[in-house]
Amino acid sequence: MCGIIGYSGHRPAVPLLVEGLHRLEYRGYDSSGVAFEQAGRLHVVKAAGKLAALEAKLENNAYLLATSGIGHTRWATHGLPVEKNAHPHLSQDGDIAIIHNGIIENFQEIKDELSARGHTFLSDTDTEVLAHLIGEERKSAPSLCEAFARALRRAHGAYAVVMMGVEEPGVIYAARMAAPLLMGVGVGECFVASDIPAFLPYTREVVFLEDGEVARIEGAKWQVFSLADLSPVKKSVSHVPWDMQAAAKGGYKHFMLKEIMEQPRVITDCLTGRVSEGSDGELSVHLQELDDIPVPARLHIVACGTSYNAGLWGQQLLENVGGIPTDLDIASEFRYRDPILLPGEAVMVISQSGETADTLAALRLAKEKGCRVIGLCNVVGSSIAREADVVLYTQAGPEISVASTKAMCSQMVLLALMALYYGQRRTPAVFDRELLAALHALPEKLSAALPAMQERAGQLALRFASSRSFFYLGRGQCHALALEGALKLKELSYIHAEGYAAGEMKHGPIALIDPQFPTFALALDNALFPKVKSNIQEVLARQGRVIALVQEKNGKVPDLSVEELWVLPAAHPVISCFFALPALQLFSYQMADYLGKDVDQPRNLAKSVTVE
């Protein structure tokens, strides 16, 4: 929910910290702050609002001598997004500063205990309580590191914490428990951060921290210890192949638009090495990660938000193409319903970040029950990637905009490949080669179609921007897309939107239809088109306005008497969804942009939901 960065080295620390925070704003952006050591004492500067407010406070350059420090950008969990609640927070004596991502569940109990000992608190946060606890433990601990560890052993919940103390100039301590945190190892300098882009301009050498580990960095030196007893832990350094070009807007107005338009390349990257052409010209699927595990008797997909919608889209494919009975659960429900998992079944968790708290908890529950877990995520070294039995990386690259776009596209590609892989493995004679060929040819066709789709989305946004509610209808796999289209419109433009399986419309939601409640109907060229056409007629009969997303068929456009037709290229029935998805994304984007909303950082949202 928050972005954290720490630095120790030879550069001016504060400008580097602020630069890193800009790359972490997708994790939170309602307040920010930095702490640094200079002239034998800690200095803290923080501000409510976006990073510009913090930068304005730092204009006096009073920090230029500092070569170590910590920085934080916040998404509020405890306390309003005001300056007093911004991080860093100090211990009672002001000699220790910490930043924190996560939630300390027993903070009130600790706060009451410390208040009884004379501590006074200046904020409403659980983080300040932890800072005071570290300071209290320092009174009896033999070292600052031991005080840090003692306090964290008492803290229950999820956290990534970074600390600095005036008694050890130039030293940064960090620890994690169920929240993302890693180190960057440079030349004469080290970093800790929530995510790799924070320090990517300076190093691509990364050390992934595990739950229950404490790191100490001081310039070029770094060490990792076990939180339990501070015994040394051996760690390896990994090289990350990303560059900052992946995180630049590339000339687009917003990161979201760039990431929508990147989807052809994302599909190509996702297929590379996974689809090959034999000497006979036939294509085949290779998912080596799955070769060593049995074909599951049943697959349980568990995810949240957009990843859940991707799972719903893939469920039908896994059953009809892969031959795998497949269930679907919202992660926050799965983890509390004591699911029955039988021998031979598998759980697949889907998460863009690989750190989604509810999904990670579902993974751990499945493993406790002895079930094999497949992880589907985008971030190498994330918690889900490390804890799953096998992991399939979507290879979408960094997604900066808070609202997910290319990540869902990549998840859908992997789900389609999984269905084809299992179909190929179970019954090669009936393997769906037509679908695989269409998927292989998709990137070029989608790339050609996207510019016109962007223009059409802009036209429709202009026409419907005054709407205060929207209805999205779809059948079959288009049900998942209807849910995603409604979600994107809500996230970006703050317009109320409902996504429904079109067949459910008559069971209540049809009461909402009137001339002020437009409907976005997904009427693609598949076996369910006649059914969706009937649903559209039911809307029209009640004076509802309709946008119909359709496809050409034999060079002709379907005969639908709706207010607006949005015509997509002809495609295989499954592959047509890869045209419909960016169409829905572009419509939401253009609506939000026309209405003047903050497209890349919608209100109240954070990119990686690392608390329950």
Coordinates of C-alpha atoms in Angstrom, one line a residue:
M1 CA 0.0 0.0 0.0
C2 CA 3.0 2.3 0.5
G3 CA 6.3 2.9 -1.2
I4 CA 9.5 2.9 0.8
I5 CA 13.1 3.5 -0.1
G6 CA 16.4 3.7 1.9
Y7 CA 19.8 4.7 0.7
S8 CA 23.4 4.6 2.1
G9 CA 26.3 5.5 -0.1
H10 CA 28.3 8.4 -1.6
R11 CA 25.6 10.4 -3.4
P12 CA 23.5 13.3 -2.0
A13 CA 20.7 11.1 -0.5
V14 CA 17.6 13.3 -0.4
P15 CA 17.4 14.0 -4.2
L16 CA 17.9 10.3 -4.8
L17 CA 15.2 9.4 -2.3
V18 CA 12.7 11.8 -3.9
E19 CA 13.6 10.5 -7.4
G20 CA 12.9 6.9 -6.1
L21 CA 9.6 8.0 -4.5
H22 CA 8.4 9.3 -7.9
R23 CA 8.8 5.8 -9.2
L24 CA 6.9 4.3 -6.3
E25 CA 3.9 6.7 -6.4
Y26 CA 1.8 3.9 -7.9
R27 CA 2.0 2.3 -4.4
G28 CA 0.5 5.3 -2.7
Y29 CA 0.3 9.1 -3.1
D30 CA -1.6 10.8 -0.4
S31 CA 1.4 12.0 1.6
S32 CA 5.2 11.6 1.6
G33 CA 8.3 12.3 3.6
V34 CA 12.1 11.8 4.0
A35 CA 14.5 11.4 7.0
F36 CA 18.2 12.0 6.9
E37 CA 21.1 12.3 9.3
Q38 CA 23.2 15.5 9.2
A39 CA 25.3 17.2 11.8
G40 CA 24.7 14.5 14.4
R41 CA 20.9 14.5 14.4
L42 CA 18.0 13.2 12.4
H43 CA 16.0 15.6 10.2
V44 CA 12.5 14.7 9.0
V45 CA 10.6 16.6 6.3
K46 CA 7.1 15.5 5.2
A47 CA 4.0 16.8 3.6
A48 CA 0.4 15.8 2.8
G49 CA -0.6 15.4 -0.8
K50 CA 1.5 14.4 -3.8
L51 CA 5.3 14.5 -4.0
A52 CA 5.3 18.1 -5.3
A53 CA 4.3 19.3 -1.8
L54 CA 7.3 17.5 -0.3
E55 CA 9.6 18.8 -3.0
A56 CA 8.5 22.4 -2.3
K57 CA 9.5 21.9 1.4
L58 CA 12.9 20.7 0.3
E59 CA 13.8 23.6 -1.9
N60 CA 16.1 25.2 0.7
N61 CA 18.7 22.5 0.0
A62 CA 19.5 22.1 3.7
Y63 CA 20.2 18.4 3.2
L64 CA 23.0 18.5 0.7
L65 CA 25.6 16.9 3.0
A66 CA 23.5 13.9 3.8
T67 CA 24.6 10.7 2.1
S68 CA 22.1 8.3 3.7
G69 CA 18.4 8.5 4.4
I70 CA 14.9 7.0 4.1
G71 CA 11.8 8.0 2.1
H72 CA 8.1 7.1 2.0
T73 CA 5.1 7.7 -0.1
R74 CA 1.8 6.7 1.6
W75 CA -1.6 5.2 1.0
A76 CA -3.5 5.7 4.2
T77 CA -4.5 2.8 6.4
H78 CA -4.3 4.1 10.0
G79 CA -5.1 7.8 10.2
L80 CA -6.2 10.4 7.7
P81 CA -3.9 11.4 4.9
V82 CA -2.6 14.5 6.7
E83 CA 1.0 15.7 7.5
K84 CA 1.1 14.4 11.1
N85 CA 0.3 10.9 9.8
A86 CA 2.9 11.0 7.0
H87 CA 6.1 8.9 7.4
P88 CA 8.9 8.9 8.6
H89 CA 7.9 8.6 12.2
L90 CA 10.3 9.2 15.2
S91 CA 10.9 7.4 18.5
Q92 CA 10.0 9.3 21.7
D93 CA 13.5 10.7 22.0
G94 CA 13.8 11.5 18.3
D95 CA 16.9 9.4 17.7
I96 CA 15.2 6.7 15.6
A97 CA 13.2 7.2 12.4
I98 CA 11.3 4.5 10.6
I99 CA 9.1 4.1 7.5
H100 CA 6.6 1.3 7.1
N101 CA 4.4 -0.5 4.6
G102 CA 1.7 -2.8 6.0
I103 CA -0.4 -3.0 9.2
I104 CA 0.7 -3.7 12.8
E105 CA -2.4 -5.5 14.0
N106 CA -1.6 -5.3 17.7
F107 CA -0.5 -1.7 17.7
Q108 CA -3.3 -0.5 20.1
E109 CA -2.2 -3.0 22.7
I110 CA 1.4 -1.8 22.4
K111 CA 0.4 1.8 22.3
D112 CA -1.6 1.5 25.6
E113 CA 1.5 -0.1 27.2
L114 CA 3.8 2.6 26.0
S115 CA 1.4 5.4 27.0
A116 CA 1.4 3.9 30.5
R117 CA 5.2 4.3 30.5
G118 CA 4.9 8.0 29.6
H119 CA 5.1 8.0 25.8
T120 CA 3.1 10.6 23.9
F121 CA 2.1 10.1 20.3
L122 CA 1.8 12.8 17.6
S123 CA 0.0 10.8 15.0
D124 CA -2.9 8.3 14.6
T125 CA -0.7 5.7 12.9
D126 CA 0.4 2.2 13.9
T127 CA 3.8 3.1 12.5
E128 CA 4.6 5.7 15.1
V129 CA 3.8 3.1 17.8
L130 CA 6.4 0.8 16.3
A131 CA 9.0 3.6 16.2
H132 CA 8.4 4.3 19.9
L133 CA 8.6 0.5 20.7
I134 CA 12.0 0.3 19.0
G135 CA 13.1 3.3 21.1
E136 CA 11.8 1.7 24.3
E137 CA 13.6 -1.6 23.5
R138 CA 16.8 0.4 22.8
K139 CA 17.0 1.2 26.5
S140 CA 17.8 -2.4 27.4
A141 CA 19.1 -3.9 24.1
P142 CA 22.8 -4.2 23.6
S143 CA 22.6 -2.6 20.1
L144 CA 20.3 -0.7 17.8
C145 CA 19.9 -3.9 15.6
E146 CA 18.8 -5.9 18.6
A147 CA 16.3 -3.3 19.6
F148 CA 14.9 -3.3 16.1
A149 CA 14.6 -7.1 16.1
R150 CA 13.0 -7.2 19.6
A151 CA 10.3 -4.7 18.6
L152 CA 9.5 -6.5 15.4
R153 CA 9.2 -9.8 17.2
R154 CA 6.4 -8.2 19.2
A155 CA 4.7 -6.7 16.2
H156 CA 1.9 -8.9 14.7
G157 CA 0.8 -8.3 11.1
A158 CA 2.3 -7.5 7.8
Y159 CA 5.2 -5.1 7.4
A160 CA 8.2 -3.9 5.5
V161 CA 10.1 -1.5 7.8
V162 CA 13.2 0.6 7.2
M163 CA 15.0 2.3 10.1
M164 CA 17.8 4.7 10.7
G165 CA 19.2 5.8 14.1
V166 CA 21.4 8.8 15.0
E167 CA 23.8 6.5 16.9
E168 CA 24.9 4.7 13.7
P169 CA 25.4 7.4 11.0
G170 CA 25.2 6.1 7.5
V171 CA 23.6 2.8 8.5
I172 CA 20.1 1.7 7.4
Y173 CA 18.2 -1.3 8.8
A174 CA 15.3 -3.1 7.0
A175 CA 13.0 -6.0 7.7
R176 CA 10.0 -7.7 6.0
M177 CA 7.1 -9.8 7.0
A178 CA 4.4 -10.5 4.4
A179 CA 5.1 -7.2 2.5
P180 CA 7.5 -6.6 -0.4
L181 CA 11.1 -5.4 0.3
L182 CA 14.3 -5.9 -1.5
M183 CA 17.9 -4.6 -1.7
G184 CA 19.8 -3.0 -4.6
V185 CA 23.6 -3.5 -4.5
G186 CA 25.5 -0.8 -6.4
V187 CA 29.1 0.4 -6.5
G188 CA 29.9 2.0 -3.2
E189 CA 26.2 2.2 -2.3
C190 CA 23.2 0.1 -1.4
F191 CA 19.5 0.6 -1.5
V192 CA 16.4 -0.9 0.0
A193 CA 13.0 -0.4 -1.6
S194 CA 9.5 -1.8 -2.1
D195 CA 10.1 -2.3 -5.8
I196 CA 13.0 -2.5 -8.3
P197 CA 12.2 0.7 -10.3
A198 CA 12.9 2.8 -7.2
F199 CA 16.7 2.3 -7.7
L200 CA 16.9 1.0 -11.3
P201 CA 18.9 3.9 -12.7
Y202 CA 21.8 3.1 -10.3
T203 CA 21.9 -0.7 -10.2
R204 CA 20.3 -3.9 -11.6
E205 CA 21.8 -6.1 -8.9
V206 CA 19.1 -7.2 -6.5
V207 CA 18.9 -9.2 -3.3
F208 CA 15.4 -10.5 -2.5
L209 CA 14.6 -10.5 1.2
E210 CA 12.3 -13.2 2.7
D211 CA 9.8 -13.0 5.5
G212 CA 11.6 -12.9 8.9
E213 CA 14.9 -11.4 7.6
V214 CA 16.7 -8.2 8.6
A215 CA 19.1 -6.4 6.4
R216 CA 21.8 -3.9 7.3
I217 CA 23.4 -1.6 4.7
E218 CA 26.2 0.8 5.1
G219 CA 27.6 2.2 1.9
A220 CA 29.0 -0.7 -0.1
K221 CA 28.5 -3.2 2.7
W222 CA 25.4 -5.2 3.3
Q223 CA 24.4 -8.1 5.6
V224 CA 21.2 -10.1 6.1
F225 CA 20.2 -11.7 9.4
S226 CA 17.4 -13.9 10.7
L227 CA 14.9 -11.9 12.7
A228 CA 14.5 -14.8 15.2
D229 CA 18.1 -14.7 16.5
L230 CA 20.0 -12.3 14.3
S231 CA 22.1 -15.2 13.0
P232 CA 23.7 -14.5 9.5
V233 CA 21.7 -15.5 6.4
K234 CA 23.5 -16.3 3.2
K235 CA 21.9 -14.5 0.2
S236 CA 22.7 -14.4 -3.5
V237 CA 22.6 -11.4 -5.8
S238 CA 20.3 -11.5 -8.8
H239 CA 20.6 -9.5 -12.0
V240 CA 17.4 -7.8 -13.3
P241 CA 17.3 -7.1 -17.0
W242 CA 14.9 -4.2 -16.9
D243 CA 15.9 -0.7 -18.0
M244 CA 14.2 2.7 -17.3
Q245 CA 12.8 2.9 -20.8
A246 CA 10.2 0.4 -19.6
A247 CA 9.1 2.9 -17.0
A248 CA 9.0 6.0 -19.3
K249 CA 5.8 7.3 -20.9
G250 CA 7.3 7.0 -24.4
G251 CA 5.6 10.0 -25.7
Y252 CA 2.1 9.1 -24.5
K253 CA 0.0 11.4 -22.4
H254 CA -0.4 8.9 -19.6
F255 CA 1.3 5.6 -18.5
M256 CA -2.1 3.9 -18.8
L257 CA -2.4 4.8 -22.5
K258 CA 1.1 3.6 -23.1
E259 CA 0.4 0.4 -21.3
I260 CA -2.8 -0.3 -23.3
M261 CA -0.9 0.3 -26.6
E262 CA 1.9 -2.0 -25.5
Q263 CA -0.4 -5.0 -25.4
P264 CA 0.7 -6.4 -28.8
R265 CA 4.3 -6.5 -27.6
V266 CA 3.2 -8.0 -24.3
I267 CA 1.5 -10.8 -26.2
T268 CA 4.6 -11.4 -28.2
D269 CA 6.8 -11.5 -25.1
C270 CA 4.4 -13.9 -23.4
L271 CA 4.4 -16.3 -26.4
T272 CA 8.1 -16.2 -27.0
G273 CA 9.7 -19.5 -26.0
R274 CA 6.3 -21.0 -25.3
V275 CA 5.0 -21.5 -28.8
S276 CA 7.2 -23.1 -31.4
E277 CA 6.7 -24.3 -35.0
G278 CA 7.7 -27.8 -35.9
S279 CA 9.3 -29.0 -39.2
D280 CA 5.8 -29.8 -40.4
G281 CA 4.7 -26.2 -39.9
E282 CA 2.5 -27.1 -37.0
L283 CA 2.6 -25.0 -33.8
S284 CA 2.9 -26.5 -30.3
V285 CA 2.8 -25.1 -26.8
H286 CA 5.7 -25.5 -24.3
L287 CA 5.1 -24.7 -20.6
Q288 CA 8.1 -26.4 -19.1
E289 CA 7.2 -25.1 -15.6
L290 CA 4.2 -27.5 -15.7
D291 CA 5.9 -30.5 -17.2
D292 CA 7.0 -32.0 -13.9
I293 CA 3.6 -31.8 -12.1
P294 CA 0.6 -34.0 -12.9
V295 CA -2.4 -32.7 -14.8
P296 CA -4.7 -31.6 -12.0
A297 CA -8.0 -33.5 -11.4
R298 CA -9.5 -30.1 -10.7
L299 CA -8.1 -26.6 -10.7
H300 CA -9.1 -23.9 -8.3
I301 CA -8.4 -20.4 -9.5
V302 CA -8.0 -17.8 -6.7
A303 CA -7.6 -14.0 -7.4
C304 CA -8.8 -10.5 -6.7
G305 CA -10.0 -7.6 -8.8
T306 CA -8.8 -7.5 -12.4
S307 CA -6.9 -10.8 -11.9
Y308 CA -10.2 -12.4 -10.8
N309 CA -11.8 -11.2 -14.0
A310 CA -8.9 -12.8 -16.0
G311 CA -9.4 -16.0 -14.1
L312 CA -13.2 -15.9 -14.9
W313 CA -12.3 -15.4 -18.6
G314 CA -9.8 -18.4 -18.5
Q315 CA -12.2 -20.7 -16.6
Q316 CA -14.2 -21.7 -19.7
L317 CA -11.0 -22.2 -21.8
L318 CA -9.4 -24.4 -19.2
E319 CA -12.5 -26.6 -19.1
N320 CA -13.5 -26.6 -22.8
V321 CA -10.0 -26.6 -24.4
G322 CA -7.8 -28.0 -21.6
G323 CA -10.3 -30.5 -20.3
I324 CA -9.6 -29.5 -16.6
P325 CA -12.6 -29.0 -14.3
T326 CA -12.1 -25.5 -13.0
D327 CA -13.5 -23.5 -10.0
L328 CA -13.1 -19.8 -9.3
D329 CA -12.9 -18.0 -6.0
I330 CA -12.4 -14.4 -4.8
A331 CA -9.2 -14.7 -2.6
S332 CA -10.7 -12.8 0.3
E333 CA -13.6 -15.3 0.4
F334 CA -11.5 -18.4 -0.3
R335 CA -9.2 -17.9 2.6
Y336 CA -12.1 -17.8 5.1
R337 CA -14.5 -20.5 3.9
D338 CA -12.3 -23.5 4.8
P339 CA -12.3 -24.9 1.2
I340 CA -12.3 -28.6 0.5
L341 CA -9.2 -29.5 -1.5
L342 CA -8.9 -33.1 -2.6
P343 CA -5.8 -35.1 -3.5
G344 CA -4.9 -34.6 -7.1
E345 CA -6.3 -31.1 -7.2
A346 CA -4.3 -27.9 -7.6
V347 CA -4.8 -24.2 -6.8
M348 CA -3.7 -21.4 -9.1
V349 CA -3.3 -18.0 -7.7
I350 CA -3.2 -15.0 -10.0
S351 CA -1.7 -11.6 -9.0
Q352 CA 0.0 -8.9 -11.1
S353 CA 2.3 -7.8 -8.2
G354 CA 2.7 -11.2 -6.6
E355 CA 2.2 -9.5 -3.3
T356 CA -1.6 -9.2 -3.1
A357 CA -2.3 -10.0 0.6
D358 CA -5.5 -12.0 0.3
T359 CA -4.2 -14.0 -2.7
L360 CA -1.0 -14.7 -0.8
A361 CA -3.0 -15.9 2.2
A362 CA -5.0 -18.2 -0.1
L363 CA -1.8 -19.6 -1.4
R364 CA -0.6 -20.4 2.1
L365 CA -3.9 -21.9 3.1
A366 CA -3.8 -24.2 0.0
K367 CA -0.2 -25.3 0.9
E368 CA -1.3 -26.0 4.5
K369 CA -3.9 -28.3 3.1
G370 CA -1.3 -30.2 1.1
C371 CA -2.5 -28.8 -2.3
R372 CA 0.0 -28.0 -5.1
V373 CA 0.0 -24.3 -6.0
I374 CA 0.6 -22.7 -9.4
G375 CA 1.5 -19.0 -9.3
L376 CA 0.6 -16.7 -12.2
C377 CA 2.3 -13.3 -11.7
N378 CA 4.3 -10.6 -13.3
V379 CA 7.0 -9.8 -10.8
V380 CA 10.1 -11.9 -10.5
G381 CA 11.1 -12.6 -6.9
S382 CA 7.7 -11.6 -5.5
S383 CA 6.2 -13.5 -2.6
I384 CA 3.8 -15.5 -4.7
A385 CA 6.6 -16.3 -7.2
R386 CA 8.8 -17.6 -4.4
E387 CA 6.1 -19.5 -2.4
A388 CA 4.2 -21.2 -5.2
D389 CA 5.3 -24.7 -6.2
V390 CA 5.7 -23.6 -9.8
V391 CA 5.3 -20.1 -11.2
L392 CA 4.3 -18.9 -14.7
Y393 CA 5.6 -15.3 -15.3
T394 CA 3.3 -13.2 -17.5
Q395 CA 6.3 -11.1 -18.7
A396 CA 4.3 -7.9 -19.0
G397 CA 7.1 -5.7 -17.7
P398 CA 6.6 -2.9 -15.2
E399 CA 3.0 -1.6 -15.1
I400 CA 3.1 1.9 -13.7
S401 CA -0.5 3.1 -14.0
V402 CA -2.5 2.0 -11.0
A403 CA -5.4 0.7 -13.1
S404 CA -4.3 -2.6 -14.5
T405 CA -4.4 -3.0 -18.3
K406 CA -1.6 -4.9 -20.0
A407 CA -1.3 -7.2 -16.9
M408 CA -4.7 -8.6 -17.6
C409 CA -3.9 -9.1 -21.2
S410 CA -0.8 -11.1 -20.3
Q411 CA -2.8 -13.1 -17.8
M412 CA -5.3 -14.0 -20.4
V413 CA -2.5 -15.1 -22.8
L414 CA -1.0 -17.4 -20.1
L415 CA -4.5 -18.8 -19.3
A416 CA -5.1 -19.5 -23.0
L417 CA -1.6 -21.2 -23.2
M418 CA -2.4 -23.3 -20.1
A419 CA -5.6 -24.5 -21.7
L420 CA -3.9 -25.3 -24.9
Y421 CA -1.0 -27.0 -23.0
Y422 CA -3.3 -29.2 -21.0
G423 CA -5.4 -30.0 -24.1
Q424 CA -2.2 -30.9 -26.0
R425 CA -1.0 -33.0 -23.0
R426 CA -4.3 -34.9 -22.4
T427 CA -5.6 -35.5 -25.9
P428 CA -3.1 -34.5 -28.6
A429 CA -5.4 -35.8 -31.3
V430 CA -8.1 -33.1 -30.6
F431 CA -5.6 -30.3 -29.7
D432 CA -7.1 -26.9 -30.8
R433 CA -4.5 -25.9 -33.4
E434 CA -6.8 -23.3 -34.9
L435 CA -6.9 -21.4 -31.6
L436 CA -3.1 -21.6 -31.2
A437 CA -2.6 -20.3 -34.8
A438 CA -4.9 -17.4 -34.1
L439 CA -3.2 -16.6 -30.9
H440 CA 0.2 -16.7 -32.6
A441 CA -1.0 -14.2 -35.3
L442 CA -2.7 -11.9 -32.8
P443 CA 0.1 -9.4 -32.0
E444 CA 0.4 -8.1 -35.6
K445 CA -3.4 -7.8 -36.0
L446 CA -3.9 -6.1 -32.7
S447 CA -1.1 -3.6 -33.4
A448 CA -2.8 -2.6 -36.6
A449 CA -6.2 -2.2 -35.0
L450 CA -5.3 -0.2 -31.9
P451 CA -5.0 3.3 -33.4
A452 CA -8.5 3.2 -34.9
M453 CA -9.8 1.8 -31.6
Q454 CA -8.3 4.7 -29.7
E455 CA -9.9 7.2 -32.0
R456 CA -13.3 5.5 -31.7
A457 CA -13.1 5.3 -28.0
G458 CA -12.5 9.1 -27.9
Q459 CA -15.6 9.7 -30.0
L460 CA -17.8 7.6 -27.8
A461 CA -16.4 9.1 -24.6
L462 CA -17.3 12.6 -25.9
R463 CA -20.8 11.4 -26.5
F464 CA -21.4 9.6 -23.2
A465 CA -19.3 11.7 -20.8
S466 CA -22.4 13.2 -19.1
S467 CA -23.6 9.7 -18.0
R468 CA -23.6 9.1 -14.3
S469 CA -24.2 5.3 -14.5
F470 CA -23.4 2.5 -17.0
F471 CA -24.5 -1.0 -17.6
Y472 CA -22.0 -3.6 -19.1
L473 CA -23.5 -6.9 -20.5
G474 CA -21.7 -10.0 -21.9
R475 CA -22.2 -13.7 -22.2
G476 CA -19.7 -16.6 -21.9
Q477 CA -16.2 -15.2 -21.8
C478 CA -17.6 -11.8 -22.5
H479 CA -19.1 -11.8 -19.0
A480 CA -15.6 -11.5 -17.6
L481 CA -14.9 -8.6 -20.0
A482 CA -18.2 -6.9 -18.9
L483 CA -17.1 -7.1 -15.3
E484 CA -13.7 -5.7 -16.3
G485 CA -15.1 -2.9 -18.4
A486 CA -17.3 -1.8 -15.5
L487 CA -14.4 -2.0 -13.1
K488 CA -12.2 0.2 -15.3
L489 CA -14.9 2.8 -15.7
K490 CA -15.4 3.0 -12.0
E491 CA -11.7 3.1 -11.2
L492 CA -10.8 5.8 -13.7
S493 CA -13.8 8.1 -14.1
Y494 CA -15.7 7.5 -10.8
I495 CA -18.8 6.8 -12.8
H496 CA -21.1 4.1 -11.3
A497 CA -21.0 1.0 -13.5
E498 CA -22.5 -2.5 -13.3
G499 CA -21.1 -5.5 -15.1
Y500 CA -23.5 -8.4 -15.6
A501 CA -23.9 -11.8 -17.3
A502 CA -26.4 -10.7 -19.9
G503 CA -28.7 -13.6 -19.2
E504 CA -29.1 -12.3 -15.6
M505 CA -30.5 -9.0 -16.8
K506 CA -34.1 -10.0 -16.6
H507 CA -33.6 -11.2 -13.0
G508 CA -33.7 -7.8 -11.5
P509 CA -31.1 -5.4 -13.1
I510 CA -33.5 -4.6 -16.0
A511 CA -35.3 -2.3 -13.6
L512 CA -32.4 0.1 -13.9
I513 CA -32.8 0.7 -17.6
D514 CA -33.9 4.2 -18.7
P515 CA -32.7 6.8 -21.2
Q516 CA -30.2 8.1 -18.6
F517 CA -28.6 4.7 -18.0
P518 CA -26.7 3.6 -21.1
T519 CA -25.7 0.0 -21.8
F520 CA -22.3 -1.2 -23.2
A521 CA -23.1 -4.6 -24.8
L522 CA -20.4 -7.0 -25.9
A523 CA -22.0 -8.6 -29.0
L524 CA -19.0 -10.4 -30.5
D525 CA -19.1 -12.9 -33.3
N526 CA -19.5 -16.1 -31.5
A527 CA -22.2 -18.8 -30.8
L528 CA -23.9 -16.6 -28.2
F529 CA -24.4 -13.6 -30.5
P530 CA -28.2 -14.3 -31.0
K531 CA -28.7 -14.4 -27.2
V532 CA -26.9 -11.1 -26.7
K533 CA -28.9 -9.6 -29.6
S534 CA -32.1 -10.5 -27.8
N535 CA -30.8 -8.8 -24.6
I536 CA -30.0 -5.7 -26.6
Q537 CA -33.6 -5.6 -27.9
E538 CA -34.8 -5.9 -24.3
V539 CA -32.8 -2.8 -23.4
L540 CA -34.0 -0.9 -26.5
A541 CA -37.6 -1.7 -25.7
R542 CA -37.2 0.2 -22.4
Q543 CA -35.7 3.3 -24.1
G544 CA -32.2 2.4 -23.1
R545 CA -29.2 3.8 -25.0
V546 CA -26.8 1.2 -26.3
I547 CA -23.2 1.0 -27.4
A548 CA -22.7 -2.4 -29.1
L549 CA -19.2 -3.8 -29.5
V550 CA -19.4 -6.0 -32.6
Q551 CA -17.3 -7.6 -35.2
E552 CA -17.4 -7.8 -39.0
K553 CA -18.5 -11.1 -40.4
N554 CA -17.9 -11.9 -44.0
G555 CA -17.2 -8.2 -44.6
K556 CA -20.5 -7.2 -43.1
V557 CA -21.5 -5.4 -39.9
P558 CA -24.3 -7.0 -37.8
D559 CA -27.7 -5.4 -38.2
L560 CA -28.3 -3.9 -34.7
S561 CA -30.5 -0.8 -34.4
V562 CA -28.5 0.7 -31.5
E563 CA -27.3 4.2 -30.9
E564 CA -23.6 3.4 -31.4
L565 CA -21.9 0.5 -33.1
W566 CA -18.2 -0.1 -32.4
V567 CA -16.9 -2.5 -35.0
L568 CA -13.8 -4.6 -34.3
P569 CA -11.9 -6.7 -36.8
A570 CA -13.0 -10.3 -37.5
A571 CA -11.2 -12.8 -35.3
H572 CA -11.4 -16.3 -33.8
P573 CA -14.1 -16.3 -31.1
V574 CA -11.6 -16.6 -28.3
I575 CA -9.1 -14.2 -29.8
S576 CA -11.8 -11.6 -30.3
C577 CA -11.6 -11.0 -26.6
F578 CA -8.1 -9.6 -27.0
F579 CA -9.6 -6.8 -29.2
A580 CA -12.6 -6.2 -26.9
L581 CA -10.3 -5.9 -23.8
P582 CA -8.3 -2.8 -25.0
A583 CA -11.5 -1.4 -26.5
L584 CA -13.1 -1.4 -23.0
Q585 CA -9.8 0.0 -21.5
L586 CA -9.6 2.8 -24.1
F587 CA -13.2 3.8 -23.5
S588 CA -12.6 4.1 -19.8
Y589 CA -9.3 5.9 -20.4
Q590 CA -10.9 8.4 -22.8
M591 CA -13.8 9.0 -20.5
A592 CA -11.6 9.7 -17.5
D593 CA -9.2 11.9 -19.5
Y594 CA -12.1 14.0 -21.0
L595 CA -13.5 14.4 -17.5
G596 CA -10.1 15.6 -16.2
K597 CA -9.5 12.8 -13.8
D598 CA -6.1 11.7 -12.6
V599 CA -5.8 8.7 -15.0
D600 CA -2.6 7.1 -13.7
Q601 CA -3.4 7.6 -10.0
P602 CA -7.1 7.3 -9.4
R603 CA -8.3 8.4 -6.0
N604 CA -8.3 5.9 -3.1
L605 CA -6.5 3.2 -5.0
A606 CA -3.0 1.7 -4.7
K607 CA -1.3 -0.5 -7.2
S608 CA -0.3 -3.3 -4.9
V609 CA -2.8 -4.3 -2.2
T610 CA -0.5 -5.7 0.4
V611 CA -2.9 -5.5 3.4
E612 CA -6.2 -7.3 3.9

